[in-house]
Amino acid sequence: MNQNPNNNGTYYAPPQGGQYQPQQQYAQPQQAYQMSQYAMHPGYYPQQNYRPYVPQKKVYKPFEKKDNLFFFLTLLASFLMLDFGLFKGVKLGFTIAYLVLFEITTVYLWKKSLKKSLFSLSCGVLSVAGAFTFSLYDNLLVNSIMFMLVFGLYGFYVLGISGCFTRKQGNFKVLFNLGYSVFIQPFEGLINVIGSAHATSKKNKRLIYTIIGVAIALPVLGIVIPLLVKSDAAFEALVGKIIKNLGIYIAEIVLAVIATPFLFSYFYNKRAEVEQKKPMKNDAHRFVVSPISIAFLSTVSLTYVVYLFSQLAYFFDAFRGILPADYEYTASAFARRGFYEMFAVCVINVLIISAVNAFTKKDGGKMSPAVKALSCFISLFSVLLIVISMQKMKLNISIYGLSANRVLVSTLMVMILIMIAFFILHIFAPKISYFQPIILICSAMFIALSFANIDARCAEYNIKAASENRIEMLDTQTIRKSSGAAIPYLIDVAKGSDKVAANSAKTQLLIYIKDSEYLEFDNNKDKVKFTGSSDFRSYNISRAGAYKGVCDYYNSLGETEKKQAKDFINMYENSWYNEEENCYESYQIDDNGTQTVYRYNPKTGLYDKTETK
């Protein structure tokens, strides 16, 4: 056997003649060993030089000039979102801060070579439109929903313009894509940001030099700013406001500095994914077999069939025995009972249909016909419940009037009908995208509802319905509690010819003044003045209009009306409210000990005073 390893562990392949030729050398000993015709000979153990495995260290790409600039712009956007938006009550300042964030995001992530979907662009436009509503109206519930909607649409917009959708945009699994992108990826990608920042500091010292320059400038500003303060009144007032709120600004800066790396990571990693042209993931993840889904849907459907059977008691005498013996049908009982329960069942049904069709395995690439049929039945049953709920809501409004909550629930019922319609379409035509139109249509509906100023519309409807005796009475308390947009209508009622409604409206306006932190009585309660800030960041059109209208109304009252107002204010300040009795009670300890009760009189709209010892 011809074996001729040299001293350094390098082997030479023998030619066909069996002679070694040192000129033909292989760089890797193992490769030569495998190619040798003698390698499989028993007892043949070549000497080999092994190198220890050394893991490769990840090399991070330094920031580009655009990345460096955007990092500071992200810090600015974070500060504006805190100072203009959240710390000022999410009003005009939030609208401005969001527009700045939206513009910065678009400039940083936009690429002409990347094809943008109509869905993502529409989400961006709708989010901007929704952000404007915060500077117009101040309904707390509507604004809370709008806040989540705006940033949800913004998340879809960012995914679209950065090309980072890893799920099909046509089904609901894109929500997982959104959740991962917003809540997980910024934390996972933070190491990339830190690594790139470190690589940038090694390659380019300009950032360090910039920080040094700013640090040197601070002592100089400590000398220059006091001189400028003494030289100009306007600058002095500005610096005075900054010093007055210095603690708040420091807190905002600290929070902005903490949030910026995560927000920048949210953007930076998406831009990196665009450059890497990350492929789309396969979103098919079905683990439930068809028999399980069929049994589950059949059980639910059977319960709904029994429910439908019980409804025959309302229409046929033969089934009257199902109803309780003491059952009496009234419009108010029908309107009140079961509405929210039926609505909850509809929401649960939508979730059931979505989950079953998302996770049930397909037989031969197709969904089981039984699963389709049962899903369709549950969908149609939900439609029936929504129709009944709409009828209940219509009757409820005709009896008790409109409110923002009733309008929102009615709108949500229409949205669920739209969702069910697209779900049924998707069941029989799986290739048709259904989630995109649901998101866009429902978002557009809610934003349009926000621009409609629902509190003002509800107050207007209720006032007109009460004057025409279409509702039992005008609930001025509900109008006062809604939002600033409804206050001008309450002022109109207080000035109206209906004395009962006018007295009730006057009472609610006085409560509005007392409960407002920006309105107070001045000069022994003869005038009302606005004490809030004129800061544009906290400006809201409807609230500003309400404050001005209330001040003008009260200050224009005559002496007799102001005296009545003072009496009520004294009662309001020195009594406690008994909600069950709808009265104010006070107990004064004097020589005899007197308890005073102020009970609301619906015939006059005033509080009648009674005293007991």
Short mmCIF file of N, CA and C in Angstrom, two decimals, residues 22-172:
data_model
loop_
_atom_site.label_atom_id
_atom_site.label_comp_id
_atom_site.label_asym_id
_atom_site.label_seq_id
_atom_site.Cartn_x
_atom_site.Cartn_y
_atom_site.Cartn_z
N PRO A 22 4.58 15.09 -6.14
CA PRO A 22 4.44 16.15 -5.14
C PRO A 22 3.91 17.45 -5.70
N GLN A 23 4.03 17.63 -7.05
CA GLN A 23 3.54 18.89 -7.60
C GLN A 23 2.02 19.03 -7.49
N GLN A 24 1.27 17.92 -7.46
CA GLN A 24 -0.18 17.97 -7.37
C GLN A 24 -0.58 17.93 -5.89
N GLN A 25 -0.74 19.11 -5.32
CA GLN A 25 -1.01 19.21 -3.88
C GLN A 25 -2.42 19.74 -3.64
N TYR A 26 -3.13 19.11 -2.72
CA TYR A 26 -4.47 19.56 -2.33
C TYR A 26 -4.35 20.41 -1.08
N ALA A 27 -5.14 21.50 -1.06
CA ALA A 27 -5.07 22.42 0.08
C ALA A 27 -5.69 21.84 1.34
N GLN A 28 -6.68 20.97 1.16
CA GLN A 28 -7.38 20.41 2.31
C GLN A 28 -7.06 18.93 2.44
N PRO A 29 -6.46 18.51 3.54
CA PRO A 29 -6.08 17.09 3.71
C PRO A 29 -7.26 16.14 3.62
N GLN A 30 -8.38 16.52 4.18
CA GLN A 30 -9.54 15.63 4.18
C GLN A 30 -10.01 15.35 2.76
N GLN A 31 -9.93 16.34 1.88
CA GLN A 31 -10.35 16.18 0.49
C GLN A 31 -9.44 15.19 -0.23
N ALA A 32 -8.16 15.29 0.02
CA ALA A 32 -7.22 14.36 -0.59
C ALA A 32 -7.46 12.94 -0.08
N TYR A 33 -7.77 12.87 1.18
CA TYR A 33 -8.04 11.56 1.79
C TYR A 33 -9.25 10.88 1.16
N GLN A 34 -10.29 11.64 0.87
CA GLN A 34 -11.50 11.08 0.28
C GLN A 34 -11.27 10.64 -1.17
N MET A 35 -10.40 11.34 -1.88
CA MET A 35 -10.18 11.05 -3.29
C MET A 35 -9.18 9.90 -3.50
N SER A 36 -8.43 9.59 -2.49
CA SER A 36 -7.41 8.55 -2.66
C SER A 36 -8.04 7.17 -2.80
N GLN A 37 -7.50 6.34 -3.69
CA GLN A 37 -8.02 4.99 -3.87
C GLN A 37 -7.65 4.07 -2.72
N TYR A 38 -6.77 4.58 -1.86
CA TYR A 38 -6.36 3.78 -0.71
C TYR A 38 -7.06 4.20 0.57
N ALA A 39 -8.00 5.15 0.46
CA ALA A 39 -8.57 5.73 1.67
C ALA A 39 -9.39 4.72 2.47
N MET A 40 -9.99 3.73 1.79
CA MET A 40 -10.87 2.79 2.47
C MET A 40 -10.13 1.55 2.96
N HIS A 41 -8.81 1.52 2.83
CA HIS A 41 -8.04 0.35 3.26
C HIS A 41 -8.11 0.22 4.77
N PRO A 42 -8.35 -0.96 5.32
CA PRO A 42 -8.45 -1.14 6.77
C PRO A 42 -7.15 -0.70 7.46
N GLY A 43 -7.34 -0.01 8.54
CA GLY A 43 -6.20 0.44 9.33
C GLY A 43 -5.54 1.68 8.81
N TYR A 44 -6.15 2.31 7.83
CA TYR A 44 -5.55 3.52 7.26
C TYR A 44 -6.06 4.74 8.02
N TYR A 45 -5.21 5.39 8.74
CA TYR A 45 -5.57 6.57 9.54
C TYR A 45 -4.60 7.69 9.22
N PRO A 46 -4.94 8.55 8.29
CA PRO A 46 -4.01 9.63 7.94
C PRO A 46 -3.90 10.64 9.07
N GLN A 47 -2.75 11.23 9.13
CA GLN A 47 -2.54 12.32 10.08
C GLN A 47 -3.15 13.60 9.52
N GLN A 48 -3.93 14.29 10.35
CA GLN A 48 -4.62 15.50 9.89
C GLN A 48 -4.41 16.62 10.90
N ASN A 49 -4.32 17.82 10.36
CA ASN A 49 -4.23 19.02 11.20
C ASN A 49 -5.59 19.70 11.24
N TYR A 50 -6.32 19.66 12.39
CA TYR A 50 -7.63 20.27 12.54
C TYR A 50 -7.48 21.66 13.15
N ARG A 51 -8.22 22.60 12.60
CA ARG A 51 -8.28 23.94 13.17
C ARG A 51 -9.51 24.07 14.06
N PRO A 52 -9.37 24.66 15.25
CA PRO A 52 -10.55 24.81 16.13
C PRO A 52 -11.59 25.75 15.50
N TYR A 53 -12.91 25.44 15.75
CA TYR A 53 -13.99 26.26 15.19
C TYR A 53 -14.08 27.58 15.94
N VAL A 54 -14.04 28.62 15.15
CA VAL A 54 -14.16 29.97 15.72
C VAL A 54 -15.42 30.61 15.13
N PRO A 55 -16.46 30.91 15.98
CA PRO A 55 -17.69 31.51 15.44
C PRO A 55 -17.41 32.88 14.85
N GLN A 56 -18.05 33.13 13.71
CA GLN A 56 -17.85 34.41 13.05
C GLN A 56 -18.62 35.52 13.78
N LYS A 57 -17.96 36.60 14.01
CA LYS A 57 -18.57 37.75 14.67
C LYS A 57 -19.39 38.54 13.65
N LYS A 58 -20.61 38.87 14.04
CA LYS A 58 -21.49 39.59 13.13
C LYS A 58 -20.96 40.99 12.89
N VAL A 59 -20.91 41.35 11.63
CA VAL A 59 -20.43 42.68 11.25
C VAL A 59 -21.63 43.57 10.98
N TYR A 60 -21.72 44.67 11.71
CA TYR A 60 -22.85 45.59 11.58
C TYR A 60 -22.50 46.70 10.60
N LYS A 61 -23.48 47.05 9.83
CA LYS A 61 -23.30 48.10 8.84
C LYS A 61 -23.41 49.46 9.51
N PRO A 62 -22.45 50.35 9.31
CA PRO A 62 -22.54 51.69 9.93
C PRO A 62 -23.74 52.46 9.39
N PHE A 63 -24.21 53.40 10.18
CA PHE A 63 -25.31 54.26 9.75
C PHE A 63 -24.88 55.09 8.55
N GLU A 64 -25.83 55.29 7.65
CA GLU A 64 -25.63 56.25 6.58
C GLU A 64 -25.98 57.65 7.07
N LYS A 65 -25.70 58.65 6.26
CA LYS A 65 -26.03 60.03 6.65
C LYS A 65 -27.53 60.17 6.90
N LYS A 66 -28.32 59.49 6.09
CA LYS A 66 -29.78 59.55 6.25
C LYS A 66 -30.21 58.96 7.58
N ASP A 67 -29.53 57.87 8.00
CA ASP A 67 -29.85 57.25 9.28
C ASP A 67 -29.51 58.17 10.44
N ASN A 68 -28.34 58.81 10.38
CA ASN A 68 -27.93 59.73 11.45
C ASN A 68 -28.93 60.88 11.60
N LEU A 69 -29.33 61.44 10.46
CA LEU A 69 -30.28 62.55 10.51
C LEU A 69 -31.62 62.08 11.05
N PHE A 70 -32.05 60.91 10.61
CA PHE A 70 -33.35 60.43 11.02
C PHE A 70 -33.39 60.08 12.50
N PHE A 71 -32.25 59.66 13.06
CA PHE A 71 -32.22 59.36 14.49
C PHE A 71 -32.59 60.60 15.30
N PHE A 72 -32.03 61.74 14.94
CA PHE A 72 -32.34 62.98 15.66
C PHE A 72 -33.77 63.43 15.36
N LEU A 73 -34.24 63.18 14.13
CA LEU A 73 -35.63 63.50 13.82
C LEU A 73 -36.60 62.62 14.61
N THR A 74 -36.20 61.37 14.85
CA THR A 74 -37.02 60.48 15.67
C THR A 74 -37.08 60.98 17.11
N LEU A 75 -35.96 61.48 17.61
CA LEU A 75 -35.95 62.07 18.95
C LEU A 75 -36.88 63.28 19.01
N LEU A 76 -36.86 64.10 17.96
CA LEU A 76 -37.75 65.26 17.90
C LEU A 76 -39.21 64.82 17.86
N ALA A 77 -39.52 63.79 17.05
CA ALA A 77 -40.90 63.30 16.95
C ALA A 77 -41.37 62.73 18.28
N SER A 78 -40.49 62.04 19.00
CA SER A 78 -40.85 61.49 20.30
C SER A 78 -41.17 62.60 21.29
N PHE A 79 -40.35 63.65 21.29
CA PHE A 79 -40.58 64.77 22.20
C PHE A 79 -41.88 65.49 21.85
N LEU A 80 -42.12 65.70 20.56
CA LEU A 80 -43.35 66.38 20.16
C LEU A 80 -44.59 65.57 20.52
N MET A 81 -44.50 64.24 20.35
CA MET A 81 -45.65 63.39 20.67
C MET A 81 -45.97 63.47 22.16
N LEU A 82 -44.93 63.60 22.99
CA LEU A 82 -45.14 63.71 24.43
C LEU A 82 -45.60 65.12 24.82
N ASP A 83 -44.88 66.14 24.33
CA ASP A 83 -45.15 67.51 24.76
C ASP A 83 -46.39 68.08 24.10
N PHE A 84 -46.52 67.91 22.79
CA PHE A 84 -47.67 68.45 22.06
C PHE A 84 -48.91 67.58 22.24
N GLY A 85 -48.70 66.27 22.33
CA GLY A 85 -49.84 65.36 22.32
C GLY A 85 -50.29 64.91 23.68
N LEU A 86 -49.58 63.94 24.27
CA LEU A 86 -50.06 63.27 25.47
C LEU A 86 -50.13 64.21 26.67
N PHE A 87 -49.12 65.06 26.86
CA PHE A 87 -49.10 65.94 28.03
C PHE A 87 -50.09 67.09 27.90
N LYS A 88 -50.64 67.32 26.73
CA LYS A 88 -51.60 68.42 26.53
C LYS A 88 -53.01 67.91 26.25
N GLY A 89 -53.24 66.65 26.55
CA GLY A 89 -54.62 66.15 26.49
C GLY A 89 -55.07 65.68 25.13
N VAL A 90 -54.17 65.40 24.19
CA VAL A 90 -54.51 64.85 22.87
C VAL A 90 -55.54 65.76 22.18
N LYS A 91 -55.09 66.93 21.85
CA LYS A 91 -55.94 67.89 21.12
C LYS A 91 -55.20 68.37 19.88
N LEU A 92 -55.18 69.68 19.63
CA LEU A 92 -54.52 70.19 18.43
C LEU A 92 -53.04 69.82 18.41
N GLY A 93 -52.40 69.83 19.59
CA GLY A 93 -50.99 69.47 19.65
C GLY A 93 -50.74 68.06 19.16
N PHE A 94 -51.64 67.13 19.47
CA PHE A 94 -51.47 65.76 18.99
C PHE A 94 -51.58 65.69 17.47
N THR A 95 -52.52 66.44 16.91
CA THR A 95 -52.66 66.46 15.45
C THR A 95 -51.36 66.92 14.80
N ILE A 96 -50.76 67.98 15.33
CA ILE A 96 -49.51 68.50 14.77
C ILE A 96 -48.39 67.47 14.93
N ALA A 97 -48.27 66.89 16.13
CA ALA A 97 -47.21 65.91 16.39
C ALA A 97 -47.34 64.70 15.48
N TYR A 98 -48.57 64.23 15.26
CA TYR A 98 -48.75 63.07 14.40
C TYR A 98 -48.39 63.38 12.96
N LEU A 99 -48.76 64.55 12.49
CA LEU A 99 -48.41 64.93 11.12
C LEU A 99 -46.89 64.98 10.94
N VAL A 100 -46.17 65.48 11.96
CA VAL A 100 -44.71 65.50 11.90
C VAL A 100 -44.16 64.08 11.85
N LEU A 101 -44.67 63.21 12.72
CA LEU A 101 -44.22 61.81 12.73
C LEU A 101 -44.52 61.13 11.40
N PHE A 102 -45.69 61.37 10.85
CA PHE A 102 -46.09 60.76 9.58
C PHE A 102 -45.17 61.20 8.46
N GLU A 103 -44.84 62.49 8.41
CA GLU A 103 -43.98 63.02 7.35
C GLU A 103 -42.56 62.47 7.48
N ILE A 104 -42.03 62.43 8.69
CA ILE A 104 -40.68 61.91 8.90
C ILE A 104 -40.61 60.44 8.49
N THR A 105 -41.61 59.67 8.87
CA THR A 105 -41.65 58.25 8.52
C THR A 105 -41.68 58.06 7.01
N THR A 106 -42.51 58.83 6.34
CA THR A 106 -42.64 58.69 4.89
C THR A 106 -41.33 59.01 4.18
N VAL A 107 -40.67 60.09 4.56
CA VAL A 107 -39.41 60.48 3.92
C VAL A 107 -38.34 59.42 4.13
N TYR A 108 -38.30 58.84 5.32
CA TYR A 108 -37.23 57.88 5.64
C TYR A 108 -37.44 56.53 4.95
N LEU A 109 -38.66 56.03 4.91
CA LEU A 109 -38.92 54.68 4.41
C LEU A 109 -39.32 54.62 2.94
N TRP A 110 -39.70 55.75 2.38
CA TRP A 110 -40.22 55.74 1.00
C TRP A 110 -39.11 55.42 0.00
N LYS A 111 -39.40 54.51 -0.92
CA LYS A 111 -38.49 54.18 -2.00
C LYS A 111 -39.27 54.12 -3.31
N LYS A 112 -38.80 54.85 -4.30
CA LYS A 112 -39.51 54.88 -5.57
C LYS A 112 -39.53 53.52 -6.24
N SER A 113 -38.47 52.72 -6.05
CA SER A 113 -38.39 51.42 -6.71
C SER A 113 -39.32 50.38 -6.10
N LEU A 114 -39.84 50.65 -4.91
CA LEU A 114 -40.69 49.69 -4.21
C LEU A 114 -42.15 49.95 -4.55
N LYS A 115 -42.85 48.93 -4.99
CA LYS A 115 -44.25 49.06 -5.36
C LYS A 115 -45.11 49.16 -4.10
N LYS A 116 -45.96 50.18 -4.04
CA LYS A 116 -46.82 50.40 -2.87
C LYS A 116 -48.23 49.88 -3.16
N SER A 117 -48.80 49.21 -2.17
CA SER A 117 -50.16 48.70 -2.34
C SER A 117 -51.17 49.81 -2.06
N LEU A 118 -52.29 49.74 -2.74
CA LEU A 118 -53.36 50.71 -2.50
C LEU A 118 -53.88 50.62 -1.07
N PHE A 119 -53.85 49.42 -0.51
CA PHE A 119 -54.31 49.23 0.86
C PHE A 119 -53.48 50.05 1.85
N SER A 120 -52.16 49.95 1.76
CA SER A 120 -51.30 50.66 2.71
C SER A 120 -51.39 52.17 2.53
N LEU A 121 -51.46 52.63 1.29
CA LEU A 121 -51.58 54.07 1.05
C LEU A 121 -52.92 54.60 1.57
N SER A 122 -53.98 53.81 1.40
CA SER A 122 -55.29 54.22 1.91
C SER A 122 -55.28 54.29 3.43
N CYS A 123 -54.58 53.34 4.07
CA CYS A 123 -54.46 53.37 5.53
C CYS A 123 -53.75 54.64 6.00
N GLY A 124 -52.71 55.04 5.25
CA GLY A 124 -52.00 56.27 5.61
C GLY A 124 -52.89 57.49 5.51
N VAL A 125 -53.66 57.59 4.44
CA VAL A 125 -54.55 58.75 4.25
C VAL A 125 -55.62 58.77 5.34
N LEU A 126 -56.19 57.62 5.66
CA LEU A 126 -57.23 57.57 6.69
C LEU A 126 -56.67 57.92 8.07
N SER A 127 -55.43 57.51 8.35
CA SER A 127 -54.84 57.84 9.65
C SER A 127 -54.64 59.34 9.81
N VAL A 128 -54.23 60.02 8.73
CA VAL A 128 -54.06 61.47 8.79
C VAL A 128 -55.42 62.15 8.99
N ALA A 129 -56.43 61.67 8.26
CA ALA A 129 -57.77 62.24 8.43
C ALA A 129 -58.28 62.06 9.85
N GLY A 130 -58.04 60.87 10.42
CA GLY A 130 -58.47 60.62 11.79
C GLY A 130 -57.76 61.50 12.79
N ALA A 131 -56.49 61.82 12.55
CA ALA A 131 -55.73 62.65 13.49
C ALA A 131 -56.30 64.06 13.59
N PHE A 132 -56.95 64.54 12.55
CA PHE A 132 -57.51 65.90 12.58
C PHE A 132 -58.71 66.00 13.52
N THR A 133 -59.39 64.89 13.79
CA THR A 133 -60.59 64.96 14.63
C THR A 133 -60.26 65.35 16.07
N PHE A 134 -59.03 65.11 16.51
CA PHE A 134 -58.66 65.44 17.90
C PHE A 134 -58.66 66.94 18.15
N SER A 135 -58.44 67.71 17.13
CA SER A 135 -58.45 69.18 17.29
C SER A 135 -59.85 69.76 17.10
N LEU A 136 -60.82 68.92 16.73
CA LEU A 136 -62.17 69.41 16.47
C LEU A 136 -63.12 69.14 17.62
N TYR A 137 -63.19 67.88 18.08
CA TYR A 137 -64.20 67.48 19.05
C TYR A 137 -63.54 66.77 20.23
N ASP A 138 -64.24 66.75 21.36
CA ASP A 138 -63.62 66.26 22.59
C ASP A 138 -64.43 65.17 23.27
N ASN A 139 -65.14 64.35 22.51
CA ASN A 139 -65.83 63.21 23.10
C ASN A 139 -64.78 62.17 23.51
N LEU A 140 -64.72 61.86 24.80
CA LEU A 140 -63.66 61.01 25.34
C LEU A 140 -63.69 59.61 24.75
N LEU A 141 -64.87 59.01 24.64
CA LEU A 141 -64.98 57.65 24.11
C LEU A 141 -64.58 57.60 22.65
N VAL A 142 -65.10 58.52 21.85
CA VAL A 142 -64.78 58.55 20.42
C VAL A 142 -63.28 58.78 20.22
N ASN A 143 -62.70 59.72 20.96
CA ASN A 143 -61.28 60.02 20.81
C ASN A 143 -60.40 58.85 21.25
N SER A 144 -60.84 58.10 22.26
CA SER A 144 -60.06 56.94 22.70
C SER A 144 -60.03 55.87 21.61
N ILE A 145 -61.18 55.61 21.00
CA ILE A 145 -61.23 54.64 19.90
C ILE A 145 -60.42 55.16 18.71
N MET A 146 -60.55 56.46 18.43
CA MET A 146 -59.84 57.04 17.30
C MET A 146 -58.32 56.97 17.50
N PHE A 147 -57.87 57.14 18.73
CA PHE A 147 -56.43 57.07 19.03
C PHE A 147 -55.88 55.71 18.61
N MET A 148 -56.55 54.63 19.00
CA MET A 148 -56.10 53.29 18.64
C MET A 148 -56.23 53.06 17.14
N LEU A 149 -57.29 53.57 16.54
CA LEU A 149 -57.49 53.39 15.11
C LEU A 149 -56.41 54.09 14.30
N VAL A 150 -56.07 55.33 14.69
CA VAL A 150 -55.06 56.09 13.95
C VAL A 150 -53.72 55.35 13.94
N PHE A 151 -53.29 54.85 15.09
CA PHE A 151 -52.00 54.18 15.13
C PHE A 151 -52.06 52.79 14.53
N GLY A 152 -53.22 52.14 14.54
CA GLY A 152 -53.36 50.88 13.83
C GLY A 152 -53.21 51.07 12.32
N LEU A 153 -53.88 52.09 11.78
CA LEU A 153 -53.75 52.40 10.36
C LEU A 153 -52.33 52.84 10.03
N TYR A 154 -51.72 53.59 10.93
CA TYR A 154 -50.32 54.02 10.74
C TYR A 154 -49.39 52.81 10.66
N GLY A 155 -49.63 51.78 11.50
CA GLY A 155 -48.82 50.57 11.45
C GLY A 155 -48.93 49.86 10.12
N PHE A 156 -50.15 49.76 9.57
CA PHE A 156 -50.32 49.16 8.24
C PHE A 156 -49.62 49.99 7.17
N TYR A 157 -49.69 51.30 7.30
CA TYR A 157 -49.03 52.19 6.33
C TYR A 157 -47.52 51.98 6.34
N VAL A 158 -46.93 51.88 7.53
CA VAL A 158 -45.48 51.68 7.63
C VAL A 158 -45.08 50.35 7.02
N LEU A 159 -45.83 49.29 7.32
CA LEU A 159 -45.53 47.99 6.73
C LEU A 159 -45.62 48.03 5.21
N GLY A 160 -46.58 48.77 4.69
CA GLY A 160 -46.77 48.83 3.24
C GLY A 160 -45.68 49.57 2.52
N ILE A 161 -45.33 50.77 2.99
CA ILE A 161 -44.33 51.58 2.27
C ILE A 161 -42.92 51.02 2.46
N SER A 162 -42.70 50.20 3.49
CA SER A 162 -41.38 49.60 3.70
C SER A 162 -41.27 48.21 3.07
N GLY A 163 -42.37 47.70 2.54
CA GLY A 163 -42.35 46.39 1.90
C GLY A 163 -42.13 45.25 2.87
N CYS A 164 -42.58 45.39 4.11
CA CYS A 164 -42.30 44.41 5.15
C CYS A 164 -43.51 43.57 5.54
N PHE A 165 -44.53 43.51 4.70
CA PHE A 165 -45.62 42.59 4.97
C PHE A 165 -45.11 41.16 4.81
N THR A 166 -45.20 40.36 5.86
CA THR A 166 -44.79 38.97 5.79
C THR A 166 -46.00 38.04 5.78
N ARG A 167 -47.17 38.60 5.72
CA ARG A 167 -48.41 37.84 5.61
C ARG A 167 -49.21 38.38 4.43
N LYS A 168 -50.10 37.57 3.93
CA LYS A 168 -50.97 38.05 2.87
C LYS A 168 -51.88 39.15 3.41
N GLN A 169 -51.94 40.23 2.71
CA GLN A 169 -52.72 41.38 3.17
C GLN A 169 -54.22 41.16 3.06
N GLY A 170 -54.62 40.07 2.43
CA GLY A 170 -56.05 39.86 2.18
C GLY A 170 -56.80 39.19 3.31
N ASN A 171 -56.10 38.55 4.29
CA ASN A 171 -56.84 37.89 5.38
C ASN A 171 -56.42 38.45 6.72
N PHE A 172 -57.11 38.00 7.76
CA PHE A 172 -56.96 38.62 9.08
C PHE A 172 -55.60 38.33 9.71
#
